[in-house]
Every structure is written in structure tokens, then in C-alpha cells.
Amino acid sequence: MEAHSSEVFVIGLTVFFLACIIGYYVVWSVTPALHSPLMGVTNAISSVIIVGAILAAGPQGFDTSKIFGLIGVVLASINIFGGFLVTYRMLSMFKKKTKRTKEKE
Amino acid sequence: MVAILYLISALLFIFALRGLSHPESSRMGNIFGVVGMIIAVFTTLMFKSVLSYYEIGAAILIGGAIGSFIALRIEMTALPQLVAAFHSLVGLAAVFVAAAAFYDPVAFSIGKVGSIKTASLVEMSIGTFIGAITFSGSVLAFGKLQGTISGKPIVFKFQHIINALIFFLIVFLIVLFVINQSPTIFWTIVIVSILLGFLVVIPIGGADMPVVVSMLNSYSGWAACGIGFTLSNNLLIITGALVGASGAILSYIMSKGMNRSIINVVLGGFGGEQDTSASKDNSDKIVKQGNAEDAAYIMKNADSVIIVPGYGMAVAQAQHALREMGDILKKEGIDVRYAIHPVAGRMPGHMNVLLAEANVPYEEVLELDEINHDFPMTEVSFVIGANDVTNPAAKTDESSPIFGMPILDVEKSQSVLFVKRSMATGYSGVDNELFYRDNTTMLFGDAKKMCEDIVKSLSA
């Protein structure tokens, strides 16, 4: 695979702009009440950067690059688990309150 | 095959955001996001070059345990700090991934050490630059939100010129890096970018934190994009763009909520005590003071009440007591609703989460645009822990620093109850003339205690 011929870059750029446009419309459709969960989710999915970290950590042996990769995996994992879980917690509060559950405090 | 799986993952991420258009579909959206992430991770693990499963597994477990622990323990009031902290990690991860790509370009098929392709070098350094800024900016924002660092804006001479110079220095370093591919220059870019991140957030005051948090959200997305270009990975590019767009839109909404341009926020300096223009002497004006019984009496005899909560309510942890008060009023047949200003709380949507946590049904919680025209038909506005967002000076006093900010028109309701700890000004440092009006009753005290007392009086 000849990565980074100018063609690859243009394809990347095309994807980038189309994704920006999708992002623009999708985010405007998010209800303001859920802007905090939106930040939680975007935070979690931006950690998809873990893909790059895994590639770096992939090879056997131990060199600088692998250590960086592993650190990247740890950092991204904190975010992925943390981001999705905190979003889950927030969203479960937005359930329809038909019968009021007795909450602590 | 890999490309298809990554595409599915990217689509699931889009659905995850799409789900947030309504509370009922949002939980499914979150699950889409989780599934998308699982697909992305496992697809990458299937790469031929990826062999060290144990190390990677261990790293995921360590990170996952830390992340889960924090996410499950965090108080909802501390949400903004948490999000800022998470952003800093994304930024840092981006820097590490870029560094890894630089030290082992073969693993990413972008060339060999010492002869990495020019385009990759450019993309790599841009990813590093944005990642490092996101990291240090978020750390500082975290400190300001947490209170470890003063929330006051720190402004000094030639600040913007210095920032601009540093920016050009980074551009110069990137050019140099592309030419000679030296590790020293790579790390210099990292360090200088970290410095710039600090300098960019340092002049921004506490009142502008919602904008900053959203902005950093956006940066973390662009950082992921930069890495995506380096690795020619469409999944990273798409996700990064989604996050970047999301953060940018939230910053826009937040700055509009304060009637300030994003540029103006970024240049900073707002929220200090330098506002001499608006500090008219109000010491001789009379303030009508009341207590919990008065408030209970007033609200009991009303038929509509709009509650306007602000961040002060959250600080006092008054949301549960407040909801209890609302419940009793509702049982009396009074129409109770909540009005949320776009910048209530310290991050977008923060107040909605806090109220939801206290079991306030989301149907009763309305946004500024939805409820503002109802104030003239409302008997009582109950303002608790909010100040600037109700200040009529925003509409009338052109010299006021908050002039032009959209406000909740509580002054149009028949009477206003203000729960406040003291006569102190809000974040903007501006006095609120509403305090001195005839139909305003000030209820001085801790927000939580006040709500509890009102509940007692109501049930008595």
C-alpha cells in the first residue's frame, strides 16, 4: 500500500470535510438538555486514537515507540471507559419519571 | 475488510451522536458508541503487525479500571472538571501516538527512521501541536474549575503578541522538523506547544469556563484528526471531525449565551474585578428581605412558579431539596417549571444533568427560548444561585460588561424571590438592579438550607 501519495491525502481531506458537515448537522440536532452527555460521548469517541496507540504498541520487543504506544493505550482507555460510563450515568438520570423512585438523600 | 469494519465503527459513532437528539433515544446512542469502539479496537488488534496482546490487554485493563473508577465515583457537580481532565488525556495520548509514529514509522507504514515522508511529518507535527495544546490547556482549565488555581483571569502586557510570536515559533519549528527530522526539534515542538496551551487558557476567567471546556473538546477532536491524517486512517479522521465540529458548535452556543464572540473569549480577561464602569454605588438603596416562611406563603398562594437555578444552587448541593420544594408546590396544584439559561452551570447542559440527578422530570425543564415569553404570565420567579443571567442591565445598560447577553426575563413576573448567600455580585462582577425592585424579595442564606426551610413551612 503506497500510503501518502497525494491521492491518499486528497481522499483523507474529502473524508474530513464530509465528516465535518455530518458533524455539523448531527450536533445541531442534539437537544440542549443533553449537551453534557454530548461532551461525554465525544470525549469517549475521540479516544478512538487508541487505534494508533495499539499499532505502535503492537510489535514484539520493547523499544521507545512501543512504550509510547502502551502509554497511549492506557491514556485512551481511561477516556473510553470513563467517557462512556459517565455518559451512561448522566443519561440514566434522564429517564421518564413515571413513578418516582426513592433515591438516596 | 479492515476498511469496512472501520467504516461501520465510524457510522456507529455518528448514530451515537444522533441518538442524543432526544433523551429516550440517547441511551441506545451510547450503546452504539460503545459497540463502535469495541469494533475499532478489535479490528486493530487483528492487524498482522500487532502481536503483543498481553501488554496491550494489560494497558487497556489498567486504563479501563482507572477510567471506570473515576467515572463511577465522580459527583455530578464536578462534571466540568472531569471532562477537562479527560480532554487533557486525549491530547496527551495524541502526543504519544505521534511520538511513537516518529520513532517507529515502519509500524505505521509512513517511511523509515530518518526518511519519513514529508506529508506524514507535517501531519504528525500538527497532531502533536494540537494535542499538546489540548493537554496543557485542559490541565489549566481543570485547575481553574477545581479551584486549585484561581479562576481569575491572569492578564499581562503584550500577552497576545507573545502568544502570536510563540505560534510563529512553532510554525518555524515544524518547518525545521520536516527538513531535518530531528528528535530534539520534535520534543521542542511538544514543549513549546504545551507552553502555548497554558498561555492561551490563563487569561480566561471563571465565567467563560463553559466556552473553554467546549473549545478544548473541539481541540481534542482536531488532534485526533491530525493523527488520523498521519496514519491515513479514515476512522480517526471522521471521528476527529465529528468531535471537533461538536466542540466548535458548543463553544458557539455558549459564547452566544453570553453575547460574546469566541475571539473575545479567547482573548480573555473577562470575569475579574476590573469592572469599574458598572459599580454604581447601591449602598443607599433598600433591599426587601424575607425569610423561608414568607417565601412559602408567597409561592403557596401563586398558581405558577418558575424556578431559575444557577451554579450557586449546585455548589450548595440544593438540587434535591429544591426538587422536594417543587414537588410539594405541584401537589398544591401549582404549575412548577424550571428555566435554564444556556450558560447556567459550568459546562453546556450541566444544569440539566444536575436537575435530572435530583429526579426533576426533564419535561419540566425548559430552555431560555422555550420559556422566556412565559414570565409575564408567571406569578413567582424563584431564582436560586443564579444572578447575572437574570440581570436586566444586560438589556438596558450599554456600559455594563454583560450588555447584550440574553437573560431570563424574571423581572416580568409578578414577584421575584432571590435566594442568595449575600449581596455579592455574580461571576461578571456586575451589580444586579433587580435586587432593589419593589417586587423582589431577597432570601439570604445557604441555598440548600433555604429550600429545606421552605419545605418545612410548606408542609406545616
PDB file of C-alpha atoms in Angstrom, chain B residues 59-204:
ATOM      1  CA  ALA B  59      -2.694  -1.426  29.287  1.00  0.00           C
ATOM      2  CA  ILE B  60      -6.399  -1.450  28.421  1.00  0.00           C
ATOM      3  CA  LEU B  61      -7.255  -3.043  31.760  1.00  0.00           C
ATOM      4  CA  ILE B  62      -5.217  -0.525  33.726  1.00  0.00           C
ATOM      5  CA  GLY B  63      -6.676   2.432  31.829  1.00  0.00           C
ATOM      6  CA  GLY B  64     -10.164   0.957  31.930  1.00  0.00           C
ATOM      7  CA  ALA B  65     -10.007   0.380  35.672  1.00  0.00           C
ATOM      8  CA  ILE B  66      -8.829   3.926  36.353  1.00  0.00           C
ATOM      9  CA  GLY B  67     -11.411   5.412  33.993  1.00  0.00           C
ATOM     10  CA  SER B  68     -14.283   3.352  35.382  1.00  0.00           C
ATOM     11  CA  PHE B  69     -13.317   4.087  38.950  1.00  0.00           C
ATOM     12  CA  ILE B  70     -13.273   7.831  38.327  1.00  0.00           C
ATOM     13  CA  ALA B  71     -16.442   7.850  36.227  1.00  0.00           C
ATOM     14  CA  LEU B  72     -18.443   5.921  38.810  1.00  0.00           C
ATOM     15  CA  ARG B  73     -17.249   7.960  41.758  1.00  0.00           C
ATOM     16  CA  ILE B  74     -17.449  11.480  40.367  1.00  0.00           C
ATOM     17  CA  GLU B  75     -20.047  13.878  41.738  1.00  0.00           C
ATOM     18  CA  MET B  76     -22.199  15.442  39.030  1.00  0.00           C
ATOM     19  CA  THR B  77     -21.269  18.914  40.266  1.00  0.00           C
ATOM     20  CA  ALA B  78     -17.647  18.099  39.414  1.00  0.00           C
ATOM     21  CA  LEU B  79     -18.524  17.049  35.886  1.00  0.00           C
ATOM     22  CA  PRO B  80     -16.819  20.013  34.177  1.00  0.00           C
ATOM     23  CA  GLN B  81     -13.503  19.259  35.880  1.00  0.00           C
ATOM     24  CA  LEU B  82     -13.796  15.624  34.915  1.00  0.00           C
ATOM     25  CA  VAL B  83     -14.438  16.474  31.295  1.00  0.00           C
ATOM     26  CA  ALA B  84     -11.497  18.884  31.280  1.00  0.00           C
ATOM     27  CA  ALA B  85      -9.282  16.182  32.752  1.00  0.00           C
ATOM     28  CA  PHE B  86     -10.433  13.706  30.132  1.00  0.00           C
ATOM     29  CA  HIS B  87      -9.688  16.167  27.356  1.00  0.00           C
ATOM     30  CA  SER B  88      -6.167  16.565  28.625  1.00  0.00           C
ATOM     31  CA  LEU B  89      -5.709  12.803  28.351  1.00  0.00           C
ATOM     32  CA  VAL B  90      -6.873  12.764  24.740  1.00  0.00           C
ATOM     33  CA  GLY B  91      -4.366  15.499  23.981  1.00  0.00           C
ATOM     34  CA  LEU B  92      -1.580  13.653  25.732  1.00  0.00           C
ATOM     35  CA  ALA B  93      -2.462  10.392  24.015  1.00  0.00           C
ATOM     36  CA  ALA B  94      -2.279  12.178  20.663  1.00  0.00           C
ATOM     37  CA  VAL B  95       1.214  13.411  21.508  1.00  0.00           C
ATOM     38  CA  PHE B  96       2.333   9.904  22.463  1.00  0.00           C
ATOM     39  CA  VAL B  97       0.887   8.355  19.328  1.00  0.00           C
ATOM     40  CA  ALA B  98       2.608  10.968  17.188  1.00  0.00           C
ATOM     41  CA  ALA B  99       5.873  10.365  19.034  1.00  0.00           C
ATOM     42  CA  ALA B 100       5.505   6.622  18.558  1.00  0.00           C
ATOM     43  CA  ALA B 101       4.921   7.143  14.839  1.00  0.00           C
ATOM     44  CA  PHE B 102       8.020   9.304  14.688  1.00  0.00           C
ATOM     45  CA  TYR B 103      10.227   6.730  16.437  1.00  0.00           C
ATOM     46  CA  ASP B 104       8.840   3.732  14.566  1.00  0.00           C
ATOM     47  CA  PRO B 105       7.476   4.933  11.224  1.00  0.00           C
ATOM     48  CA  VAL B 106       7.642   1.408   9.806  1.00  0.00           C
ATOM     49  CA  ALA B 107       4.845   0.204  12.111  1.00  0.00           C
ATOM     50  CA  PHE B 108       2.598   2.846  10.551  1.00  0.00           C
ATOM     51  CA  SER B 109       3.991   2.402   7.020  1.00  0.00           C
ATOM     52  CA  ILE B 110       4.907   6.063   6.665  1.00  0.00           C
ATOM     53  CA  GLY B 111       8.595   5.559   5.803  1.00  0.00           C
ATOM     54  CA  LYS B 112      11.773   4.725   7.707  1.00  0.00           C
ATOM     55  CA  VAL B 113      13.511   6.445  10.596  1.00  0.00           C
ATOM     56  CA  GLY B 114      15.273   9.486   9.209  1.00  0.00           C
ATOM     57  CA  SER B 115      13.359   9.395   5.949  1.00  0.00           C
ATOM     58  CA  ILE B 116       9.726   9.735   6.890  1.00  0.00           C
ATOM     59  CA  LYS B 117       7.502  11.095   4.152  1.00  0.00           C
ATOM     60  CA  THR B 118       7.160  14.855   4.202  1.00  0.00           C
ATOM     61  CA  ALA B 119       3.368  14.854   4.296  1.00  0.00           C
ATOM     62  CA  SER B 120       3.415  12.487   7.267  1.00  0.00           C
ATOM     63  CA  LEU B 121       5.873  14.713   9.072  1.00  0.00           C
ATOM     64  CA  VAL B 122       3.670  17.746   8.588  1.00  0.00           C
ATOM     65  CA  GLU B 123       0.556  15.917   9.732  1.00  0.00           C
ATOM     66  CA  MET B 124       2.400  14.369  12.630  1.00  0.00           C
ATOM     67  CA  SER B 125       3.684  17.677  13.900  1.00  0.00           C
ATOM     68  CA  ILE B 126       0.294  19.338  13.533  1.00  0.00           C
ATOM     69  CA  GLY B 127      -1.278  16.489  15.500  1.00  0.00           C
ATOM     70  CA  THR B 128       1.414  16.878  18.140  1.00  0.00           C
ATOM     71  CA  PHE B 129       0.946  20.620  18.282  1.00  0.00           C
ATOM     72  CA  ILE B 130      -2.833  20.445  18.770  1.00  0.00           C
ATOM     73  CA  GLY B 131      -2.525  17.503  21.147  1.00  0.00           C
ATOM     74  CA  ALA B 132      -0.016  19.304  23.350  1.00  0.00           C
ATOM     75  CA  ILE B 133      -2.119  22.484  23.445  1.00  0.00           C
ATOM     76  CA  THR B 134      -5.197  20.450  24.331  1.00  0.00           C
ATOM     77  CA  PHE B 135      -3.231  18.760  27.089  1.00  0.00           C
ATOM     78  CA  SER B 136      -1.856  21.812  28.850  1.00  0.00           C
ATOM     79  CA  GLY B 137      -4.929  23.961  28.212  1.00  0.00           C
ATOM     80  CA  SER B 138      -7.153  21.291  29.743  1.00  0.00           C
ATOM     81  CA  VAL B 139      -4.877  20.819  32.733  1.00  0.00           C
ATOM     82  CA  LEU B 140      -5.128  24.521  33.440  1.00  0.00           C
ATOM     83  CA  ALA B 141      -8.894  24.557  32.862  1.00  0.00           C
ATOM     84  CA  PHE B 142      -9.156  21.611  35.250  1.00  0.00           C
ATOM     85  CA  GLY B 143      -7.200  23.555  37.869  1.00  0.00           C
ATOM     86  CA  LYS B 144      -9.399  26.608  37.469  1.00  0.00           C
ATOM     87  CA  LEU B 145     -12.616  24.594  37.661  1.00  0.00           C
ATOM     88  CA  GLN B 146     -11.419  22.543  40.593  1.00  0.00           C
ATOM     89  CA  GLY B 147     -10.349  25.693  42.381  1.00  0.00           C
ATOM     90  CA  THR B 148      -6.719  24.650  42.778  1.00  0.00           C
ATOM     91  CA  ILE B 149      -5.837  27.600  40.555  1.00  0.00           C
ATOM     92  CA  SER B 150      -7.590  30.933  40.927  1.00  0.00           C
ATOM     93  CA  GLY B 151     -10.442  31.324  38.453  1.00  0.00           C
ATOM     94  CA  LYS B 152      -9.486  34.934  37.956  1.00  0.00           C
ATOM     95  CA  PRO B 153      -8.157  35.791  34.550  1.00  0.00           C
ATOM     96  CA  ILE B 154      -4.450  36.456  34.538  1.00  0.00           C
ATOM     97  CA  VAL B 155      -3.697  39.221  32.101  1.00  0.00           C
ATOM     98  CA  PHE B 156      -0.321  40.722  31.420  1.00  0.00           C
ATOM     99  CA  LYS B 157       1.173  43.106  28.928  1.00  0.00           C
ATOM    100  CA  PHE B 158       1.849  42.008  25.357  1.00  0.00           C
ATOM    101  CA  GLN B 159       0.061  38.726  26.108  1.00  0.00           C
ATOM    102  CA  HIS B 160      -1.413  38.351  22.658  1.00  0.00           C
ATOM    103  CA  ILE B 161       1.770  39.415  20.928  1.00  0.00           C
ATOM    104  CA  ILE B 162       3.725  36.857  22.930  1.00  0.00           C
ATOM    105  CA  ASN B 163       1.189  34.153  22.022  1.00  0.00           C
ATOM    106  CA  ALA B 164       1.400  35.105  18.370  1.00  0.00           C
ATOM    107  CA  LEU B 165       5.194  35.002  18.473  1.00  0.00           C
ATOM    108  CA  ILE B 166       5.130  31.582  20.090  1.00  0.00           C
ATOM    109  CA  PHE B 167       2.736  30.391  17.426  1.00  0.00           C
ATOM    110  CA  PHE B 168       5.078  31.522  14.663  1.00  0.00           C
ATOM    111  CA  LEU B 169       7.967  29.921  16.501  1.00  0.00           C
ATOM    112  CA  ILE B 170       6.051  26.633  16.403  1.00  0.00           C
ATOM    113  CA  VAL B 171       5.390  27.024  12.675  1.00  0.00           C
ATOM    114  CA  PHE B 172       9.094  27.633  12.177  1.00  0.00           C
ATOM    115  CA  LEU B 173       9.984  24.594  14.296  1.00  0.00           C
ATOM    116  CA  ILE B 174       7.609  22.436  12.275  1.00  0.00           C
ATOM    117  CA  VAL B 175       9.304  23.516   9.037  1.00  0.00           C
ATOM    118  CA  LEU B 176      12.678  22.742  10.587  1.00  0.00           C
ATOM    119  CA  PHE B 177      11.412  19.387  11.806  1.00  0.00           C
ATOM    120  CA  VAL B 178      10.150  18.437   8.362  1.00  0.00           C
ATOM    121  CA  ILE B 179      13.566  19.240   6.908  1.00  0.00           C
ATOM    122  CA  ASN B 180      15.877  17.528   9.377  1.00  0.00           C
ATOM    123  CA  GLN B 181      13.570  15.099  11.261  1.00  0.00           C
ATOM    124  CA  SER B 182      15.473  15.649  14.481  1.00  0.00           C
ATOM    125  CA  PRO B 183      14.034  14.225  17.721  1.00  0.00           C
ATOM    126  CA  THR B 184      15.261  17.303  19.577  1.00  0.00           C
ATOM    127  CA  ILE B 185      13.073  19.518  17.438  1.00  0.00           C
ATOM    128  CA  PHE B 186      10.138  17.161  17.818  1.00  0.00           C
ATOM    129  CA  TRP B 187      10.292  17.465  21.602  1.00  0.00           C
ATOM    130  CA  THR B 188      10.881  21.204  21.366  1.00  0.00           C
ATOM    131  CA  ILE B 189       7.608  21.448  19.433  1.00  0.00           C
ATOM    132  CA  VAL B 190       5.919  19.465  22.201  1.00  0.00           C
ATOM    133  CA  ILE B 191       7.270  21.665  24.972  1.00  0.00           C
ATOM    134  CA  VAL B 192       6.603  24.972  23.239  1.00  0.00           C
ATOM    135  CA  SER B 193       3.059  23.840  22.365  1.00  0.00           C
ATOM    136  CA  ILE B 194       2.448  22.895  25.978  1.00  0.00           C
ATOM    137  CA  LEU B 195       3.573  26.363  26.976  1.00  0.00           C
ATOM    138  CA  LEU B 196       1.252  27.931  24.426  1.00  0.00           C
ATOM    139  CA  GLY B 197      -1.673  25.869  25.763  1.00  0.00           C
ATOM    140  CA  PHE B 198      -1.117  27.302  29.228  1.00  0.00           C
ATOM    141  CA  LEU B 199      -0.807  30.839  27.909  1.00  0.00           C
ATOM    142  CA  VAL B 200      -3.989  30.528  25.876  1.00  0.00           C
ATOM    143  CA  VAL B 201      -6.153  29.496  28.829  1.00  0.00           C
ATOM    144  CA  ILE B 202      -4.524  31.621  31.521  1.00  0.00           C
ATOM    145  CA  PRO B 203      -6.284  34.913  30.645  1.00  0.00           C
ATOM    146  CA  ILE B 204      -9.717  33.299  30.529  1.00  0.00           C
TER     147      ILE B 204
END
